[in-house]
Short mmCIF file of C-alpha atoms in Angstrom, two decimals:
data_model
loop_
_atom_site.label_atom_id
_atom_site.label_comp_id
_atom_site.label_asym_id
_atom_site.label_seq_id
_atom_site.Cartn_x
_atom_site.Cartn_y
_atom_site.Cartn_z
CA MET F 1 91.38 117.25 53.55
CA SER F 2 88.70 116.46 56.61
CA LEU F 3 88.12 112.85 57.13
CA ASP F 4 84.74 111.29 56.07
CA VAL F 5 83.87 109.65 59.14
CA ALA F 6 80.36 107.99 57.64
CA ALA F 7 82.80 106.36 55.02
CA ILE F 8 84.98 105.09 57.53
CA ARG F 9 82.27 104.04 59.80
CA ARG F 10 80.59 102.06 56.76
CA ASP F 11 84.09 99.49 57.02
CA PHE F 12 82.92 98.62 60.37
CA PRO F 13 79.94 96.15 60.29
CA ILE F 14 79.20 96.50 64.11
CA PHE F 15 77.78 99.72 63.50
CA ALA F 16 75.10 98.71 61.15
CA ALA F 17 74.31 95.57 63.55
CA GLN F 18 74.18 97.30 66.96
CA PRO F 19 71.01 99.21 67.87
CA PRO F 20 71.23 102.76 68.60
CA PRO F 21 72.37 104.25 70.89
CA PHE F 22 75.42 102.53 70.27
CA HIS F 23 78.53 104.73 71.24
CA TYR F 24 81.39 102.77 71.34
CA LEU F 25 84.51 104.38 73.67
CA ASP F 26 86.54 101.21 74.60
CA SER F 27 88.71 101.02 71.83
CA ALA F 28 91.86 100.90 73.85
CA ALA F 29 90.57 97.67 75.55
CA THR F 30 89.38 96.25 71.92
CA ALA F 31 88.66 98.09 68.67
CA GLN F 32 86.15 97.10 66.47
CA ILE F 33 87.00 94.92 63.43
CA CYS F 34 87.04 96.80 59.74
CA ARG F 35 85.42 94.80 56.90
CA PRO F 36 88.48 93.61 55.07
CA ALA F 37 89.94 91.89 58.14
CA ALA F 38 86.52 90.28 59.19
CA GLU F 39 86.43 89.25 55.44
CA ALA F 40 90.19 87.75 55.41
CA LEU F 41 89.26 85.72 58.50
CA LEU F 42 85.93 84.50 57.45
CA ARG F 43 87.33 83.81 53.84
CA PHE F 44 90.06 81.78 55.14
CA GLU F 45 88.70 79.69 58.01
CA THR F 46 85.79 78.89 55.32
CA GLU F 47 86.95 78.64 51.74
CA ALA F 48 90.69 78.39 51.99
CA ARG F 49 91.70 76.71 55.38
CA ALA F 50 95.05 74.82 55.56
CA ASN F 51 98.01 74.76 57.74
CA VAL F 52 100.90 76.85 56.71
CA LYS F 53 104.58 76.45 55.85
CA ARG F 54 104.80 72.59 55.37
CA GLY F 55 101.91 71.71 52.88
CA VAL F 56 102.73 71.12 49.02
CA TYR F 57 98.98 70.96 47.72
CA ARG F 58 97.81 74.24 46.08
CA LEU F 59 95.32 75.29 48.97
CA ALA F 60 98.28 74.92 51.33
CA ASP F 61 100.68 76.82 49.44
CA ALA F 62 98.32 79.63 49.07
CA ALA F 63 97.70 79.41 52.78
CA THR F 64 101.40 80.27 53.56
CA ARG F 65 101.66 83.04 50.35
CA ALA F 66 98.64 84.79 52.19
CA PHE F 67 100.41 84.34 55.52
CA GLU F 68 103.56 85.60 54.05
CA GLU F 69 101.89 88.36 52.56
CA ALA F 70 100.00 89.36 55.88
CA ARG F 71 103.92 89.63 56.91
CA ALA F 72 104.68 91.81 54.29
CA ARG F 73 101.72 94.15 55.08
CA VAL F 74 102.42 94.68 58.24
CA ALA F 75 105.96 95.50 57.38
CA ARG F 76 104.96 98.30 55.46
CA LEU F 77 102.90 99.71 58.29
CA LEU F 78 106.06 99.78 60.49
CA GLY F 79 107.75 101.91 57.79
CA GLY F 80 108.60 99.30 55.36
CA VAL F 81 111.19 97.08 57.33
CA ASP F 82 112.12 94.05 56.33
CA PRO F 83 109.36 91.53 56.60
CA ARG F 84 111.69 88.94 58.48
CA GLU F 85 111.61 91.49 61.43
CA VAL F 86 107.80 90.87 61.75
CA VAL F 87 107.57 87.73 64.47
CA PHE F 88 103.79 86.97 64.61
CA THR F 89 102.69 86.35 68.16
CA SER F 90 99.08 85.79 69.94
CA GLY F 91 99.24 89.48 70.93
CA THR F 92 100.86 92.20 72.76
CA THR F 93 101.64 89.95 76.10
CA LEU F 94 102.88 87.57 74.22
CA GLY F 95 105.50 89.41 72.10
CA LEU F 96 106.42 91.42 75.60
CA ASN F 97 107.01 87.89 77.24
CA LEU F 98 109.23 86.81 74.61
CA ALA F 99 111.46 89.60 74.81
CA ALA F 100 111.90 89.20 78.48
CA HIS F 101 112.35 85.61 77.98
CA THR F 102 115.02 85.63 75.20
CA LEU F 103 116.97 88.78 76.72
CA ALA F 104 117.20 86.78 79.97
CA PRO F 105 120.47 85.42 79.09
CA ARG F 106 121.71 89.09 79.17
CA LEU F 107 120.64 89.78 82.63
CA GLY F 108 121.93 88.77 86.23
CA PRO F 109 123.21 90.04 89.35
CA GLY F 110 124.39 93.75 88.82
CA ARG F 111 122.35 93.88 85.70
CA ARG F 112 119.32 96.16 85.56
CA VAL F 113 115.95 96.78 83.44
CA LEU F 114 114.02 100.05 84.00
CA VAL F 115 110.40 99.85 83.62
CA SER F 116 108.42 103.18 83.52
CA VAL F 117 105.41 103.11 85.90
CA LEU F 118 103.18 104.04 83.11
CA GLU F 119 103.29 100.38 82.11
CA HIS F 120 100.56 97.94 81.46
CA HIS F 121 101.09 95.24 83.59
CA SER F 122 102.00 93.10 80.55
CA ASN F 123 105.44 95.20 80.15
CA LEU F 124 105.92 95.12 84.03
CA VAL F 125 105.18 91.40 85.14
CA PRO F 126 107.53 89.46 82.52
CA TRP F 127 110.50 91.94 83.62
CA GLN F 128 109.36 91.15 87.38
CA LEU F 129 109.59 87.53 86.67
CA VAL F 130 112.80 87.45 84.41
CA CYS F 131 114.46 89.49 87.18
CA ALA F 132 113.48 87.44 89.80
CA ARG F 133 114.93 84.37 88.10
CA THR F 134 118.20 85.95 87.12
CA GLY F 135 118.75 88.24 89.89
CA ALA F 136 118.78 91.80 87.92
CA GLU F 137 117.62 94.76 89.42
CA LEU F 138 113.89 96.20 88.57
CA VAL F 139 114.31 99.84 88.24
CA PRO F 140 111.22 101.88 88.14
CA ILE F 141 111.09 105.13 85.89
CA PRO F 142 108.85 107.89 87.32
CA ALA F 143 106.08 109.61 85.58
CA THR F 144 105.46 113.20 85.65
CA GLY F 145 102.47 114.60 87.72
CA ASP F 146 100.41 114.71 84.41
CA GLY F 147 101.02 110.93 83.48
CA ARG F 148 103.86 111.34 81.18
CA LEU F 149 107.64 109.41 81.25
CA ASP F 150 109.85 111.54 83.37
CA GLN F 151 112.20 111.83 80.68
CA ALA F 152 114.94 113.39 82.89
CA ALA F 153 114.44 110.73 85.72
CA LEU F 154 115.21 108.20 83.04
CA GLU F 155 118.19 109.55 81.69
CA ALA F 156 119.24 110.01 85.46
CA ARG F 157 118.93 106.43 86.07
CA LEU F 158 120.56 105.23 82.61
CA ASP F 159 124.14 103.61 83.25
CA ARG F 160 126.29 101.02 81.89
CA ARG F 161 124.41 98.43 84.26
CA THR F 162 121.11 98.62 82.52
CA ALA F 163 120.55 95.86 80.01
CA VAL F 164 117.11 96.64 79.12
CA VAL F 165 114.54 99.62 79.19
CA ALA F 166 111.14 98.86 78.53
CA VAL F 167 108.60 101.67 78.27
CA THR F 168 105.07 101.92 76.62
CA HIS F 169 104.90 104.37 73.14
CA ALA F 170 101.43 105.62 74.38
CA SER F 171 99.97 105.05 77.85
CA ASN F 172 96.58 102.92 78.05
CA VAL F 173 95.44 105.17 81.13
CA THR F 174 96.99 108.73 80.37
CA GLY F 175 97.07 108.65 76.62
CA ALA F 176 100.32 110.28 77.03
CA VAL F 177 102.54 109.64 73.72
CA THR F 178 106.33 108.86 74.74
CA ASP F 179 109.21 110.51 73.01
CA VAL F 180 110.50 107.17 71.83
CA ALA F 181 113.38 108.52 69.58
CA ARG F 182 114.71 110.68 72.58
CA VAL F 183 114.50 107.32 74.72
CA ALA F 184 116.05 105.22 71.95
CA ALA F 185 118.85 107.42 71.69
CA ALA F 186 119.80 107.45 75.55
CA THR F 187 119.24 103.99 75.76
CA ARG F 188 121.45 103.04 72.88
CA ALA F 189 124.18 105.33 74.23
CA VAL F 190 124.72 103.02 77.36
CA GLY F 191 124.40 99.86 75.08
CA ALA F 192 120.80 98.70 76.37
CA VAL F 193 118.06 97.23 74.47
CA LEU F 194 115.02 99.18 74.24
CA VAL F 195 111.71 97.33 73.89
CA VAL F 196 108.69 99.30 73.21
CA ASP F 197 104.86 98.25 74.04
CA GLY F 198 102.89 99.93 70.86
CA ALA F 199 99.75 98.32 71.55
CA GLN F 200 97.73 101.60 72.29
CA ARG F 201 99.95 103.71 69.55
CA ILE F 202 99.53 101.71 66.67
CA PRO F 203 95.77 102.03 66.06
CA HIS F 204 96.27 105.82 65.94
CA GLY F 205 98.93 105.63 62.84
CA PRO F 206 101.78 103.82 61.11
CA VAL F 207 104.60 103.67 63.18
CA ASP F 208 108.31 103.95 61.75
CA VAL F 209 110.03 101.53 64.21
CA ARG F 210 113.61 102.09 62.45
CA ALA F 211 113.15 105.90 62.72
CA LEU F 212 111.96 105.61 66.29
CA GLY F 213 115.70 103.62 67.12
CA CYS F 214 114.08 100.95 69.11
CA ASP F 215 114.63 97.41 69.28
CA LEU F 216 111.77 95.61 70.17
CA TYR F 217 108.20 96.96 69.41
CA ALA F 218 105.14 94.87 70.26
CA PHE F 219 101.42 95.25 69.27
CA SER F 220 97.72 93.38 68.91
CA GLY F 221 95.89 92.94 66.04
CA HIS F 222 92.65 93.35 67.70
CA LYS F 223 93.67 97.10 68.90
CA MET F 224 94.23 97.93 65.11
CA PHE F 225 91.01 97.07 63.63
CA GLY F 226 91.74 93.22 63.10
CA ALA F 227 90.83 90.04 65.01
CA THR F 228 91.71 88.85 68.41
CA GLY F 229 94.63 86.13 68.42
CA ALA F 230 96.97 87.63 66.65
CA GLY F 231 99.79 90.12 67.59
CA VAL F 232 103.12 91.42 66.34
CA LEU F 233 106.94 91.56 67.93
CA TRP F 234 108.86 93.60 65.66
CA GLY F 235 112.51 93.25 66.06
CA ARG F 236 115.57 94.98 64.95
CA GLY F 237 117.03 92.19 62.73
CA GLU F 238 120.67 92.36 64.03
CA LEU F 239 119.05 91.57 67.63
CA LEU F 240 116.67 89.23 66.52
CA ALA F 241 119.46 87.12 64.94
CA GLU F 242 120.96 86.98 68.07
CA LEU F 243 118.30 86.19 70.49
CA PRO F 244 117.68 82.53 71.60
CA PRO F 245 114.20 80.71 70.79
CA PHE F 246 111.28 81.41 73.06
CA LEU F 247 108.97 78.25 72.44
CA GLY F 248 110.08 75.38 71.42
CA GLY F 249 107.97 73.18 68.87
CA GLY F 250 107.58 72.66 65.17
CA GLU F 251 107.70 75.32 62.34
CA MET F 252 110.90 76.77 64.77
CA ILE F 253 113.87 74.21 63.96
CA ALA F 254 116.04 73.60 61.16
CA ARG F 255 117.11 70.26 62.23
CA VAL F 256 116.09 68.22 65.15
CA THR F 257 117.98 65.20 66.76
CA PHE F 258 117.91 63.59 70.14
CA ALA F 259 121.19 64.80 70.68
CA ALA F 260 120.58 68.69 69.97
CA SER F 261 118.76 70.91 67.68
CA ARG F 262 119.19 73.65 65.38
CA PHE F 263 116.84 76.46 65.25
CA ALA F 264 115.07 78.32 62.12
CA ASP F 265 116.18 82.02 61.42
CA PRO F 266 114.15 84.69 62.25
CA PRO F 267 111.27 85.25 62.07
CA HIS F 268 110.41 81.60 62.31
CA ARG F 269 112.53 80.72 65.27
CA PHE F 270 109.69 82.69 67.26
CA GLU F 271 106.87 81.18 65.75
CA ALA F 272 106.66 77.62 67.40
CA GLY F 273 103.53 75.56 66.47
CA THR F 274 100.86 76.22 64.00
CA PRO F 275 100.32 80.04 64.08
CA PRO F 276 96.59 81.88 64.62
CA ILE F 277 96.65 81.82 60.94
CA GLY F 278 93.01 83.33 60.38
CA PRO F 279 93.61 86.13 62.86
CA VAL F 280 97.11 86.75 60.86
CA LEU F 281 95.49 87.15 57.76
CA ALA F 282 93.08 89.42 59.22
CA LEU F 283 95.99 91.35 60.99
CA GLY F 284 97.43 91.78 57.65
CA ALA F 285 94.20 93.28 55.93
CA ALA F 286 93.86 95.48 58.57
CA ALA F 287 97.58 96.67 58.11
CA ALA F 288 96.77 97.32 54.47
CA TRP F 289 93.37 98.97 55.25
CA MET F 290 95.36 101.43 57.66
CA THR F 291 98.11 102.23 55.22
CA ALA F 292 95.81 103.21 52.85
CA LEU F 293 94.07 106.17 54.75
CA ASP F 294 94.89 109.66 54.77
CA TRP F 295 96.63 109.62 58.53
CA GLU F 296 96.98 113.27 58.34
CA ALA F 297 93.08 113.64 58.31
CA VAL F 298 92.55 110.77 60.63
CA GLN F 299 94.93 112.53 63.29
CA ALA F 300 93.11 115.77 62.77
CA HIS F 301 90.01 114.26 63.49
CA GLU F 302 90.89 112.57 66.51
CA ARG F 303 92.60 115.34 68.04
CA ALA F 304 89.65 117.29 67.34
CA LEU F 305 87.45 114.86 69.12
CA THR F 306 90.10 114.42 72.11
CA ARG F 307 89.98 118.17 72.59
CA ARG F 308 86.23 118.22 72.77
CA LEU F 309 86.05 115.30 74.98
CA LEU F 310 88.99 117.16 77.58
CA ASP F 311 87.02 120.07 77.30
CA GLY F 312 84.08 118.73 77.96
CA LEU F 313 85.31 116.95 81.23
CA ALA F 314 87.28 120.05 82.20
CA ALA F 315 83.53 121.53 82.46
CA LEU F 316 82.72 119.19 85.10
CA PRO F 317 83.84 119.88 88.80
CA GLU F 318 83.35 116.53 89.96
CA VAL F 319 86.33 114.88 87.10
CA ARG F 320 89.61 114.43 87.60
CA VAL F 321 91.12 113.63 84.08
CA LEU F 322 94.27 111.43 84.78
CA GLY F 323 96.87 112.75 82.05
CA PRO F 324 97.66 115.51 80.16
CA ALA F 325 95.63 118.46 79.13
CA ASP F 326 97.24 119.41 75.69
CA PRO F 327 95.57 116.99 72.92
CA GLU F 328 98.84 117.39 71.22
CA ALA F 329 100.56 115.43 73.80
CA ARG F 330 98.55 112.58 73.85
CA ILE F 331 96.36 110.08 71.98
CA GLY F 332 92.32 109.96 72.90
CA VAL F 333 92.65 107.59 75.58
CA VAL F 334 91.13 109.67 78.48
CA ALA F 335 90.98 108.20 81.86
CA PHE F 336 89.05 110.12 84.72
CA THR F 337 87.24 109.90 88.10
CA LEU F 338 83.85 111.11 88.74
CA GLU F 339 83.99 111.91 92.64
CA PRO F 340 82.50 110.57 94.65
CA HIS F 341 81.11 107.51 92.43
CA HIS F 342 82.78 104.37 92.06
CA PRO F 343 83.98 103.73 87.99
CA HIS F 344 82.50 100.60 87.78
CA ASP F 345 78.70 102.08 88.94
CA VAL F 346 79.51 105.33 86.57
CA CYS F 347 80.35 102.76 83.41
CA GLN F 348 77.25 100.44 84.22
CA LEU F 349 75.12 103.57 84.19
CA LEU F 350 76.60 105.03 80.97
CA ASP F 351 76.05 101.58 79.48
CA VAL F 352 71.94 102.49 80.01
CA ARG F 353 72.83 105.24 77.51
CA GLY F 354 74.72 102.88 75.33
CA VAL F 355 78.15 104.34 76.01
CA CYS F 356 80.99 101.79 76.02
CA THR F 357 83.34 102.80 78.51
CA ARG F 358 86.00 100.86 80.98
CA GLY F 359 86.45 100.88 84.53
CA GLY F 360 88.69 99.90 86.67
CA HIS F 361 92.61 99.88 87.04
CA HIS F 362 93.06 99.33 83.39
CA CYS F 363 95.94 96.71 84.58
CA ALA F 364 98.23 99.48 85.28
CA GLN F 365 97.97 99.38 89.37
CA PRO F 366 101.06 101.27 89.81
CA LEU F 367 99.90 104.22 87.60
CA MET F 368 96.85 104.30 89.34
CA ALA F 369 98.85 104.47 92.62
CA HIS F 370 100.95 107.16 91.40
CA PHE F 371 97.80 109.38 91.13
CA GLY F 372 96.47 108.25 94.34
CA VAL F 373 93.33 106.35 92.94
CA GLU F 374 92.45 102.85 92.95
CA ALA F 375 90.73 102.66 89.84
CA SER F 376 89.10 105.36 86.87
CA VAL F 377 86.92 105.43 84.36
CA ARG F 378 88.43 105.24 80.76
CA ALA F 379 86.94 106.56 77.39
CA SER F 380 89.09 105.63 74.39
CA LEU F 381 88.57 107.25 70.78
CA ALA F 382 89.18 105.76 67.57
CA LEU F 383 89.17 107.07 64.36
CA TYR F 384 85.36 105.96 63.67
CA ASN F 385 84.07 107.78 66.77
CA ASP F 386 82.26 110.72 66.29
CA GLU F 387 81.28 114.17 68.06
CA THR F 388 77.96 112.45 69.08
CA ASP F 389 80.02 109.73 70.82
CA VAL F 390 81.72 112.56 73.17
CA ASP F 391 78.46 114.20 73.47
CA ALA F 392 76.58 111.17 74.62
CA LEU F 393 79.61 110.55 76.88
CA LEU F 394 79.30 114.21 78.68
CA GLU F 395 75.63 114.11 78.72
CA GLY F 396 75.50 110.54 80.06
CA LEU F 397 77.71 111.63 83.51
CA ALA F 398 75.19 114.01 84.07
CA PHE F 399 73.02 110.94 84.01
CA VAL F 400 75.02 109.38 86.23
CA ARG F 401 74.79 112.31 88.79
CA SER F 402 70.79 112.28 88.40
CA GLN F 403 70.84 108.84 89.57
CA LEU F 404 73.40 108.45 92.16
CA GLY F 405 73.23 112.02 93.62
CA MET C 1 68.42 97.54 81.98
CA SER C 2 71.41 98.30 84.21
CA ALA C 3 70.20 101.10 85.94
CA ASP C 4 67.75 98.62 87.68
CA LEU C 5 70.96 97.31 89.36
CA TYR C 6 70.83 100.91 91.45
CA HIS C 7 67.38 100.47 92.90
CA GLU C 8 66.54 102.19 95.93
CA ALA C 9 67.23 99.29 98.21
CA ILE C 10 70.67 98.84 97.10
CA LEU C 11 71.73 102.50 97.09
CA ALA C 12 70.25 102.65 101.08
CA GLU C 13 71.75 99.48 101.83
CA ALA C 14 75.02 100.73 100.57
CA ARG C 15 74.55 103.94 102.31
CA ARG C 16 73.90 102.49 105.81
CA SER C 17 77.06 100.57 105.62
CA GLU C 18 76.10 98.24 108.62
CA GLY C 19 79.61 96.84 110.40
CA ALA C 20 81.80 99.58 108.62
CA GLY C 21 84.61 99.93 111.00
CA ARG C 22 87.26 98.26 113.20
CA LEU C 23 86.96 95.95 116.02
CA ASP C 24 89.45 96.40 119.01
CA ARG C 25 91.69 92.97 119.42
CA PRO C 26 89.76 91.00 116.41
CA ASP C 27 90.01 87.10 116.94
CA ALA C 28 90.25 87.07 113.09
CA VAL C 29 91.07 89.03 110.15
CA VAL C 30 91.29 88.61 106.29
CA GLU C 31 91.79 91.19 103.29
CA ARG C 32 90.52 90.36 99.67
CA ASP C 33 90.90 92.01 96.56
CA ASN C 34 88.72 92.02 93.57
CA PRO C 35 91.68 91.66 91.08
CA LEU C 36 89.64 93.18 88.17
CA CYS C 37 89.24 96.64 89.62
CA GLY C 38 91.31 97.00 92.74
CA ASP C 39 88.49 96.88 95.38
CA ARG C 40 89.48 95.86 98.39
CA ILE C 41 87.71 94.67 101.90
CA ARG C 42 89.27 93.83 105.15
CA ILE C 43 86.95 92.07 107.58
CA GLU C 44 87.70 91.64 111.22
CA ALA C 45 85.56 89.40 113.48
CA ARG C 46 85.27 88.33 116.91
CA ILE C 47 84.45 84.78 117.23
CA GLU C 48 83.13 82.71 120.39
CA GLU C 49 82.63 78.88 120.35
CA GLY C 50 83.45 78.68 116.43
CA ARG C 51 80.92 81.26 115.63
CA VAL C 52 81.11 84.74 114.43
CA ARG C 53 79.81 87.24 117.09
CA VAL C 54 80.55 90.62 115.67
CA LEU C 55 81.77 91.29 112.24
CA ARG C 56 83.35 94.63 111.32
CA HIS C 57 84.54 95.39 107.72
CA THR C 58 86.49 98.40 105.87
CA THR C 59 85.21 98.43 102.19
CA ARG C 60 86.76 100.41 99.27
CA GLY C 61 84.54 99.31 96.56
CA CYS C 62 81.47 100.08 94.41
CA LEU C 63 78.07 100.73 95.30
CA LEU C 64 77.26 96.82 94.90
CA THR C 65 80.53 95.74 97.14
CA ARG C 66 79.37 98.33 99.21
CA ALA C 67 75.80 96.93 100.00
CA ALA C 68 76.97 93.51 99.93
CA ALA C 69 79.50 94.28 102.81
CA SER C 70 76.86 95.78 104.84
CA LEU C 71 74.48 92.76 104.27
CA LEU C 72 77.40 90.60 105.53
CA ALA C 73 77.51 92.04 108.68
CA ARG C 74 74.16 91.43 109.31
CA GLU C 75 74.18 87.77 108.00
CA ALA C 76 77.56 86.72 109.81
CA PRO C 77 76.58 86.69 113.32
CA GLY C 78 75.85 83.29 114.78
CA ARG C 79 77.18 81.48 111.87
CA THR C 80 80.72 79.54 111.55
CA PRO C 81 83.19 80.59 108.96
CA ALA C 82 82.29 77.37 107.15
CA GLU C 83 78.81 78.42 107.12
CA LEU C 84 79.86 81.77 105.91
CA GLY C 85 81.44 80.00 102.98
CA ARG C 86 78.62 77.68 102.01
CA LEU C 87 76.56 81.13 102.03
CA ALA C 88 79.14 82.59 99.49
CA ASP C 89 78.73 79.26 97.37
CA ASP C 90 75.05 79.42 97.69
CA LEU C 91 74.89 83.13 96.72
CA ALA C 92 77.17 82.42 93.73
CA ARG C 93 75.35 79.93 92.65
CA TRP C 94 71.71 81.99 92.65
CA LEU C 95 73.54 84.70 91.16
CA ALA C 96 74.31 82.48 88.20
CA GLY C 97 70.66 81.41 87.76
CA GLY C 98 70.19 78.87 90.26
CA GLY C 99 67.46 78.43 92.76
CA ALA C 100 66.48 80.78 95.45
CA PRO C 101 68.38 83.96 97.30
CA PRO C 102 70.48 82.05 100.10
CA ALA C 103 68.94 84.37 102.47
CA PRO C 104 65.78 86.75 102.33
CA SER C 105 68.11 89.89 102.75
CA LEU C 106 70.24 88.95 99.72
CA ALA C 107 67.34 88.74 97.48
CA LEU C 108 67.86 92.69 96.54
CA PHE C 109 70.45 91.95 94.54
CA ALA C 110 67.87 89.99 91.96
CA PRO C 111 68.69 92.78 89.08
CA VAL C 112 72.65 91.39 89.18
CA ARG C 113 71.73 88.18 88.48
CA THR C 114 71.67 89.12 84.64
CA VAL C 115 74.67 91.27 84.69
CA ALA C 116 77.39 88.59 84.99
CA SER C 117 80.51 90.99 85.43
CA ARG C 118 79.09 92.45 88.32
CA HIS C 119 78.55 88.98 90.24
CA ASP C 120 82.06 89.53 91.68
CA CYS C 121 81.03 92.88 93.25
CA VAL C 122 78.18 91.06 95.14
CA LEU C 123 80.68 88.17 96.02
CA LEU C 124 83.73 89.91 97.40
CA PRO C 125 82.49 90.37 100.80
CA PHE C 126 81.10 87.29 101.14
CA ARG C 127 84.30 85.39 99.38
CA ALA C 128 86.39 87.29 102.12
CA ALA C 129 84.32 86.26 105.12
CA ALA C 130 84.76 82.60 104.07
CA GLY C 131 88.54 83.16 104.52
CA LEU C 132 87.92 83.47 108.23
CA ALA C 133 88.18 79.86 108.41
CA THR C 134 91.78 80.27 107.33
CA PRO C 135 92.77 83.53 108.16
CA GLY C 136 96.11 84.59 106.72
CA ASP C 137 95.27 83.33 103.08
CA ASP C 138 95.85 86.85 102.09
CA GLY C 139 98.69 87.76 103.84
CA VAL C 140 96.97 89.08 106.83
CA PRO C 141 98.23 87.23 109.79
CA PRO C 142 95.68 85.82 111.89
CA ARG C 143 95.22 87.10 115.72
CA ALA C 144 94.74 84.93 118.64
CA ARG C 145 91.62 82.79 117.83
#
């Protein structure tokens, strides 16, 4: 069954609101919000707003129930995990910092953290900080020439000194999808913890985190058709139970005295303070919307678009694609250079044609260095894109060349 | 419209790239990055009696940054590093919408004023030059001044 893209687009208010031409190819930075998520956010903030977890009046009780229902909806998107394994955060960056901070007691001199060079800075810098603090060694895992995780190199570096392995599920530059199950098996064999940045992968379909075998999995609501301001750190229940608190404050305690505090069980142990309730409800609505989709059809549609984009770029001699050529090995996040032009100049002129792309180092400077470039143009596809978006980009690149020579 | 940014005067200035290159034994050196895109400029200056006599730059950047670096090389001689700092501040203020261009040559950046995301591209060379007053703040040790 092929995907009814027009029906999908009707679920996104932006496409009716923006005047044509509007070709949104920056979903890797932030995806558009789907109608159920937008409505959940607005309804809570205007008609049903109350704080969660404490109030006993009906409005507060309803807010708490809606909040926990959002947790259950996310749990279903993650393969039907226990909702108590779903920790709400402000986004992927906070989730990964939470992971680094709470795993810090396992680090120290003689211990190692393996981080791939594919990582977004948010899955590198927190580990740099925690290694500097604890004396652990940060060890890079190299990438292949076409921008995939070098699995053999990872396995060669794994030994009993390894405390943590941190990898992305899908690169925000090359689009390459990591074989997390294989990484997880190797990581488990040396007794290390596997932390996965799922921010780019989750908008492209439900993820069965238990089947992947990872320990912690972070992602953001705004990249999976929810609102900005809320994200998730999923953690294997046994691990979460062992981890110390991250931030201190209300909501995360069992009992507080001046002498000491006892902390709540997961997930609330990691959710200090008033959470971003509206964005969490939007995230839950987006998760439910996603769960109801025919993902076989969505992924076939995305693969076809990715192939069209890669084929179109391959026909341009000035273009160099940074990532795997095979659409089966990647998601539709496609970074490229257009020689001799600077990515910002390219993106600025694409905007004239209504094509929204991203230029820069994409918060992945070590990966840019791996490719020997400082920056690139990135077009990123989502399920609401169609052939006209891809063709507008390709035609736009011809326009750029005509303007800049 | 964004295409207006790339009018002929800006393209010509970027291509001209006045002052591109290095100095033999510069008196002051600064390097500065645009953290958003990784663009980088290295500025070397010969300074006499507290004023820039010659400025050379090595610029890796977009057309706007390269045009700005070229104009900086023309505007800098005769100014003190502190005066270049004020020029950078005035340029930032004008781009944000206030007053007149701080130097007639900089008026060619008028179309950039409506595109806030590109102000830093224009400002990078001028902010770097302001650092000549305190070279070394970007990790590049000053030569004898």
